[in-house]
Short mmCIF file of C-alpha atoms in Angstrom, two decimals:
data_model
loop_
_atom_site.label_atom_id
_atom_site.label_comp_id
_atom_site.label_asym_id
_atom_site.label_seq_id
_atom_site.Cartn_x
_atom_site.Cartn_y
_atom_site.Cartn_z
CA UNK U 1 -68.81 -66.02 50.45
CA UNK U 2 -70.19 -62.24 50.75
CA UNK U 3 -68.26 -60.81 47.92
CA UNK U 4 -69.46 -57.34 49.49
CA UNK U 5 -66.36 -58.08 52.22
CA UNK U 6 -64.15 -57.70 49.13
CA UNK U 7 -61.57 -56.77 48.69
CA UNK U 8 -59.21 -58.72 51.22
CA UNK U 9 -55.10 -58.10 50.75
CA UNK U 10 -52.18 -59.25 53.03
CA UNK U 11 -48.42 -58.64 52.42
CA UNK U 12 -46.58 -61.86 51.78
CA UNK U 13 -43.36 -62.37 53.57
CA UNK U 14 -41.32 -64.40 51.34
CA UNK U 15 -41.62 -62.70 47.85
CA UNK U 16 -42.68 -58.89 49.78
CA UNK U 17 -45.69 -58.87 47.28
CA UNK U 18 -49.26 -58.00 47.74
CA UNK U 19 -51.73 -60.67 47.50
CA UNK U 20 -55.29 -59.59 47.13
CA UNK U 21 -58.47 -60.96 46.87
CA UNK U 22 -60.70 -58.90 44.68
CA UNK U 23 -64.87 -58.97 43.08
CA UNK U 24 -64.46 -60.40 39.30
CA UNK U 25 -67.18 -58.75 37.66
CA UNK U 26 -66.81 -61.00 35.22
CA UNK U 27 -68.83 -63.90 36.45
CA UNK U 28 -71.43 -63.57 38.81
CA UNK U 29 -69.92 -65.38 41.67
CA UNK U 30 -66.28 -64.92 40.46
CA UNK U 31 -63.44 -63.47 42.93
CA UNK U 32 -60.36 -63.22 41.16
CA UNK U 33 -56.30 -63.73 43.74
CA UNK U 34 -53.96 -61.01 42.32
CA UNK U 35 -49.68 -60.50 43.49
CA UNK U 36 -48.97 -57.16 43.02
CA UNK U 37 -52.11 -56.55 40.65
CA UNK U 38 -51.62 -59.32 38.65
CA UNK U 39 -54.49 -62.21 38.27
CA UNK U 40 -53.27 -65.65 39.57
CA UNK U 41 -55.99 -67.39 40.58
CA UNK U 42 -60.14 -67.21 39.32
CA UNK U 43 -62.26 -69.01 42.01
CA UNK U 44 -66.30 -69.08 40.99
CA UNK U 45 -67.53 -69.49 44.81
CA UNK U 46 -70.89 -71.04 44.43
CA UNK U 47 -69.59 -73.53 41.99
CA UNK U 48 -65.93 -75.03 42.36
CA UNK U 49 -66.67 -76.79 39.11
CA UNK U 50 -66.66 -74.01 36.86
CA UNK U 51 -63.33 -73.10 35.48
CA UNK U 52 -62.31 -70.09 33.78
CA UNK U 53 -59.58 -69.99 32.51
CA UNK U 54 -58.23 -72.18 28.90
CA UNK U 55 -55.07 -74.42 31.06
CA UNK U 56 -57.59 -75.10 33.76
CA UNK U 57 -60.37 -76.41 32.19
CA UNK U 58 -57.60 -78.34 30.02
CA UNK U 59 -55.89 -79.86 33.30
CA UNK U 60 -59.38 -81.07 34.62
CA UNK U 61 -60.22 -82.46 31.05
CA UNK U 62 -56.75 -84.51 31.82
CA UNK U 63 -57.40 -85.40 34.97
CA UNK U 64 -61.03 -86.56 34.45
CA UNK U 65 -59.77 -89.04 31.14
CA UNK U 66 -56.75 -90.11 32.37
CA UNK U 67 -56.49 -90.01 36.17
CA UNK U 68 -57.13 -93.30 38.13
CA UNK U 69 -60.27 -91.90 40.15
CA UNK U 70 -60.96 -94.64 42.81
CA UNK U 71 -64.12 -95.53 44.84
CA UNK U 72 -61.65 -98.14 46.89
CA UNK U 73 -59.60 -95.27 48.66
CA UNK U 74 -59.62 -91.52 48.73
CA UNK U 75 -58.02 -90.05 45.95
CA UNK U 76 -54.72 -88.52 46.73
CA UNK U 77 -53.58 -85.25 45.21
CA UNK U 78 -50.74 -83.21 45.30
CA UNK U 79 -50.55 -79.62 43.86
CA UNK U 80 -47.38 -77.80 43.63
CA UNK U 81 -48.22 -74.43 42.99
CA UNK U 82 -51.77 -73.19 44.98
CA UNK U 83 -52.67 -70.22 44.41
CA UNK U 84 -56.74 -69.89 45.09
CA UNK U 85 -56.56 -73.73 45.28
CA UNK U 86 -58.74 -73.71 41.94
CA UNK U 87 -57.71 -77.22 40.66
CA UNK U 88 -57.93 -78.54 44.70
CA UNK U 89 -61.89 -77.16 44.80
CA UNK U 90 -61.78 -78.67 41.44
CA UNK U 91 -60.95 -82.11 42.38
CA UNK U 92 -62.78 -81.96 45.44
CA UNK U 93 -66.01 -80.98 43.23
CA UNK U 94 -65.39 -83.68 40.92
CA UNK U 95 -64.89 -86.41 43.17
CA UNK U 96 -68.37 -85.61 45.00
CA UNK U 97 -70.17 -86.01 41.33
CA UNK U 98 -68.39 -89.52 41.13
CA UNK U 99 -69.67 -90.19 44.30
CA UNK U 100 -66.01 -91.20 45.68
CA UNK U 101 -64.83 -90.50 49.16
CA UNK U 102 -63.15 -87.20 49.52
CA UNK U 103 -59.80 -86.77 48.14
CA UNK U 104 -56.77 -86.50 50.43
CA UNK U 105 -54.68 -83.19 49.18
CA UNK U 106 -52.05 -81.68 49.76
CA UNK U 107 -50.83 -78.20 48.37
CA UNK U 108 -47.07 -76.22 48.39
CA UNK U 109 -46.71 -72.74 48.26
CA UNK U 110 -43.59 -71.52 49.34
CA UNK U 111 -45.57 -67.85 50.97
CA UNK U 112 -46.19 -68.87 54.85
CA UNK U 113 -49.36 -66.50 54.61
CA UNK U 114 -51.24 -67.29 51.38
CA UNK U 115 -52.72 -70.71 52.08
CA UNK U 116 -54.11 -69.89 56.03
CA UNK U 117 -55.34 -66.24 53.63
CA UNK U 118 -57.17 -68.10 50.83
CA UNK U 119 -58.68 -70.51 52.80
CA UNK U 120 -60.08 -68.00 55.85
CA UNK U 121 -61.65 -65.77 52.96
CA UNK U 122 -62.57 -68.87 50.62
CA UNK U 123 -62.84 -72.27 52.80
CA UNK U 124 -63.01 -75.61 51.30
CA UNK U 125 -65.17 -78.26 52.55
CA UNK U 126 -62.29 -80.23 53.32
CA UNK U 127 -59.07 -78.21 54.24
CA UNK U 128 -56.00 -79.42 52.03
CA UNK U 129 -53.08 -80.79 53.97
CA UNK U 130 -50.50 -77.38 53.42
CA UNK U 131 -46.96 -77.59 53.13
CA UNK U 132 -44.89 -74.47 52.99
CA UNK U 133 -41.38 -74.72 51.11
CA UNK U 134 -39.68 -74.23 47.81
CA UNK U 135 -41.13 -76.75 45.47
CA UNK U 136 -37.31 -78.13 44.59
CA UNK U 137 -36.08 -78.67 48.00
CA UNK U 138 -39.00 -80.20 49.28
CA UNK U 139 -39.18 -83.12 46.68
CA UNK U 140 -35.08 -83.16 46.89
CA UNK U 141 -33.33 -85.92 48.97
CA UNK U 142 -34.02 -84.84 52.67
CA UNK U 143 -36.82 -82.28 51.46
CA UNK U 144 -40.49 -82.37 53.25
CA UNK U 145 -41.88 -84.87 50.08
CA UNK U 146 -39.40 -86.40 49.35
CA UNK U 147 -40.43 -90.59 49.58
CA UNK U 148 -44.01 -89.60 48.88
CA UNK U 149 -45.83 -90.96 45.97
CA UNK U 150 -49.52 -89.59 44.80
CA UNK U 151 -52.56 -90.37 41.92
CA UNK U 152 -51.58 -87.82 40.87
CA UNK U 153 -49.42 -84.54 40.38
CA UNK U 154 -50.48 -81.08 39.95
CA UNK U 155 -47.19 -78.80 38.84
CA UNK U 156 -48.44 -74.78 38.49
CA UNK U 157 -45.21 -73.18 38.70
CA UNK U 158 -44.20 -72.40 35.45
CA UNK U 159 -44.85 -68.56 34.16
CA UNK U 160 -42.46 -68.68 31.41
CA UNK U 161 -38.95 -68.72 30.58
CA UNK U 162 -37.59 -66.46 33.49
CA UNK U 163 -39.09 -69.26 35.64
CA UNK U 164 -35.90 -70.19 38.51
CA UNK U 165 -33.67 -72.91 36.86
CA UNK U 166 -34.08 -75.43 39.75
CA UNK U 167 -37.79 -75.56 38.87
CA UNK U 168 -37.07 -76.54 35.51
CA UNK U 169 -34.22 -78.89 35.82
CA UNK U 170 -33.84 -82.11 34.85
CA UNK U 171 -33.51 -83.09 38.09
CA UNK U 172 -36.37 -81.69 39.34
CA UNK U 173 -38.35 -82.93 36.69
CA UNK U 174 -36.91 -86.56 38.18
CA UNK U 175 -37.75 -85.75 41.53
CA UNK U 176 -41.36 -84.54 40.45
CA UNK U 177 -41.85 -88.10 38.54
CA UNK U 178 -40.76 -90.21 41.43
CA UNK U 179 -43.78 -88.66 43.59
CA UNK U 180 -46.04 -89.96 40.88
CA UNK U 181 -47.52 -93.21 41.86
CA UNK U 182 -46.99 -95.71 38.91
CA UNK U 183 -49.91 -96.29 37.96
CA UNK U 184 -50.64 -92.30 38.46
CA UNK U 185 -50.62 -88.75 36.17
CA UNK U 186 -48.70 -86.35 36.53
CA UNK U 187 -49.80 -83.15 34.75
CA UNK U 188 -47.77 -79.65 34.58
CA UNK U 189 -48.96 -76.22 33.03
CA UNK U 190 -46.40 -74.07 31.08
CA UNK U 191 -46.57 -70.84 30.03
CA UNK U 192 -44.57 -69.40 27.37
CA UNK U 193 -43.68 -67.02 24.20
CA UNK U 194 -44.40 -67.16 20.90
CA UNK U 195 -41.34 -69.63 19.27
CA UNK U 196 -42.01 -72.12 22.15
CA UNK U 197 -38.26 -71.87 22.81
CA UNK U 198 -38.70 -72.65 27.14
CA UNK U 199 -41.62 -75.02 26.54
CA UNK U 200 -40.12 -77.40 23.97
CA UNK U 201 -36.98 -77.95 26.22
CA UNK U 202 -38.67 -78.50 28.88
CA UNK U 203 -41.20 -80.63 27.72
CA UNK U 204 -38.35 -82.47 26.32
CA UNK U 205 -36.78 -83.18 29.75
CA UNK U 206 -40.33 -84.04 31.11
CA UNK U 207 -40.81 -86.87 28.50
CA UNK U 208 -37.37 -88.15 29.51
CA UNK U 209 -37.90 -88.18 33.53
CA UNK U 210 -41.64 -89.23 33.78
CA UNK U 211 -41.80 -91.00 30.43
CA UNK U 212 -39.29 -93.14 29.89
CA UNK U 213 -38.39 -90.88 26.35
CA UNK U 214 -41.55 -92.74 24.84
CA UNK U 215 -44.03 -90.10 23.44
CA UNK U 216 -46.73 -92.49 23.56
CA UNK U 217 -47.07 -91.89 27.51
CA UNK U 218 -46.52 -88.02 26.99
CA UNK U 219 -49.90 -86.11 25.92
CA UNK U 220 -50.07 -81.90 25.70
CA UNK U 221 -53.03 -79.81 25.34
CA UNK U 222 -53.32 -76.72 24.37
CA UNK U 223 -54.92 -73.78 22.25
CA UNK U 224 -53.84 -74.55 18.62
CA UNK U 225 -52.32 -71.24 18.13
CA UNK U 226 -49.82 -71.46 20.87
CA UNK U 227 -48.92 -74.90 19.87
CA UNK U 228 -47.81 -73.31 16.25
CA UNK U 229 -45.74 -70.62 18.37
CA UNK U 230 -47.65 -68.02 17.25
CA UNK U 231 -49.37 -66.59 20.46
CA UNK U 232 -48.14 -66.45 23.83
CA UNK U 233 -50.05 -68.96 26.18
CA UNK U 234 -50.21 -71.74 27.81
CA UNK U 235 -49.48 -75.65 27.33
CA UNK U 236 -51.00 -78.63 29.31
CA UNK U 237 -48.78 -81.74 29.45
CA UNK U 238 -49.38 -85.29 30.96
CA UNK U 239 -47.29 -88.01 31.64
CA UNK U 240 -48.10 -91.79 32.61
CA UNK U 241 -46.91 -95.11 33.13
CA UNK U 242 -48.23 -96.43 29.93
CA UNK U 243 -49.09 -95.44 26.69
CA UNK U 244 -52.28 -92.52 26.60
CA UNK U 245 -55.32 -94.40 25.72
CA UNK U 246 -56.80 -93.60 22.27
CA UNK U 247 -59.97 -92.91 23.78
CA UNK U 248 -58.56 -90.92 26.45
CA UNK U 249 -56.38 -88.57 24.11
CA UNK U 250 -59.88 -87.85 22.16
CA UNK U 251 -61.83 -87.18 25.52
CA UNK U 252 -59.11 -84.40 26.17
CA UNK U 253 -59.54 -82.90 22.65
CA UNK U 254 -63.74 -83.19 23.11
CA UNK U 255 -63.70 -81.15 26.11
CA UNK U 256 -61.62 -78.72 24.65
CA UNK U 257 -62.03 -75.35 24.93
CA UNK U 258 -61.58 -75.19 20.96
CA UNK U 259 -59.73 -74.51 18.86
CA UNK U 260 -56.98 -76.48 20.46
CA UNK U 261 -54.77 -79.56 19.87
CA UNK U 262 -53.93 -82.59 21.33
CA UNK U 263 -50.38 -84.44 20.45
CA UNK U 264 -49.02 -87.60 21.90
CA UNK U 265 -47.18 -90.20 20.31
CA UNK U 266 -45.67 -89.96 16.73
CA UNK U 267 -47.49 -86.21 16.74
CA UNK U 268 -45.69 -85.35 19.58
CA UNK U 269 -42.44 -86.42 18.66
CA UNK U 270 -42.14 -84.45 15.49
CA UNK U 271 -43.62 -81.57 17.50
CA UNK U 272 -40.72 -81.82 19.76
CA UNK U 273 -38.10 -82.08 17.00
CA UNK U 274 -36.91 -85.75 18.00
#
């Protein structure tokens, strides 16, 4: 992409806010998606598999240990939450380097404009299947996913505790693990305050819906600072069918970034006060 065409901006119907995409001077490549001013997205054009950002690189550690990547069948992906379809370049990077057939994806964003934006300004070699709803009702009985199961499950939704309570529900939490395949991941991003007081819950009522209330098949990642509480950040959780591999868990804690923390199992459950 000519980064010299930059910047790009449209006015999103749903939400009424600006989306923009803008030079990151950053990196030399980088061009950063903005609402209303604010950074959402980092996209490093000539190389999908760089990641910027600390919860990226930490869901694509989790996806490359734990995730069922197949050379049988294309891989199949879906993101809730896109964005400048980061983790979706990601993925379709990563499967190339593993020499797999392309992935089949498929990305929700509940703005009608954003995807068709991103993706005239910033194509993908293979253009992700787009669905455009609320994340909730489309996985709810009668929604647009609902009956669909997937490798694996991207959930970006979460910016903290003022995050809409039918996104953090217990029952969508139940309708987000039924879309997981069962031999599949399932991997959200949280952010949160210092005192962890919306993440804890809410991990909490992930580990009961996807994991059967066993911490062994629960795993977060994150810097170690914000798992203490004391920073503001974000937190990295996976959930499987089975317990999280020993060698897995310490493949997500290798490729960092550092210093951060990995917890499953008994960890985790005294982490989460149970």
């Amino acid at each position: 992409m000519d980064r010299a065409r930059l910047p790009r901006r449209i006015r999103l119907s749903a939400s009424g806010t600006v989306a923009e995409l803008r030079q990151d001077e950053l990196t030399e490549a980088g061009v950063m998606l903005t609402i209303d001013g604010v950074e959402q997205s980092h996209v490093e054009t000539d190389d999908p598999g760089w990641l910027l950002h600390d919860y990226t690189l930490r869901i694509a550690a989790v996806l490359d240990a734990l995730a069922g990547w197949s050379a049988e069948r294309p891989w199949s992906v879906l993101h809730l939450g896109a964005g400048a379809l980061t983790l979706p370049r990601w993925v379709e990077h990563r499967a190339g380097q593993r020499r797999l057939p392309p992935p089949e994806q498929t990305v929700l964003d509940f703005e009608p404009e954003l995807m068709d934006f991103v993706l005239k300004h910033l194509p993908m070699r293979t253009r992700p299947r787009t669905v455009v709803a609320d994340a909730a009702a489309a996985l709810a009985d009668g929604g647009e996913l609902e009956g669909e199961r997937h490798d694996a499950v991207v959930v970006d939704l979460f910016n903290g505790a003022h995050a809409p309570d039918q996104l953090t529900s217990a029952t969508f939490c139940a309708h987000v693990a039924r879309t997981v395949d069962d031999d599949g991941v399932l991997v959200m991003n949280l952010g949160d305050d210092p005192g962890l007081h919306f993440a804890r819950p809410l991990i909490r009522r992930i580990l009961h819906a996807a994991a059967g209330a066993d911490p062994s098949r629960l795993l977060v990642t994150a810097p170690a600072d914000v798992l203490a509480g004391a920073t503001a950040g974000n937190l990295v959780v996976a959930a499987l069918g089975e317990p999280v591999p020993t060698r897995a868990a310490e493949a997500v804690w290798a490729a960092g970034p550092h210093p951060g923390d990995v917890l499953t199992g008994d960890e985790l459950r005294q982490w989460l006060g149970l």
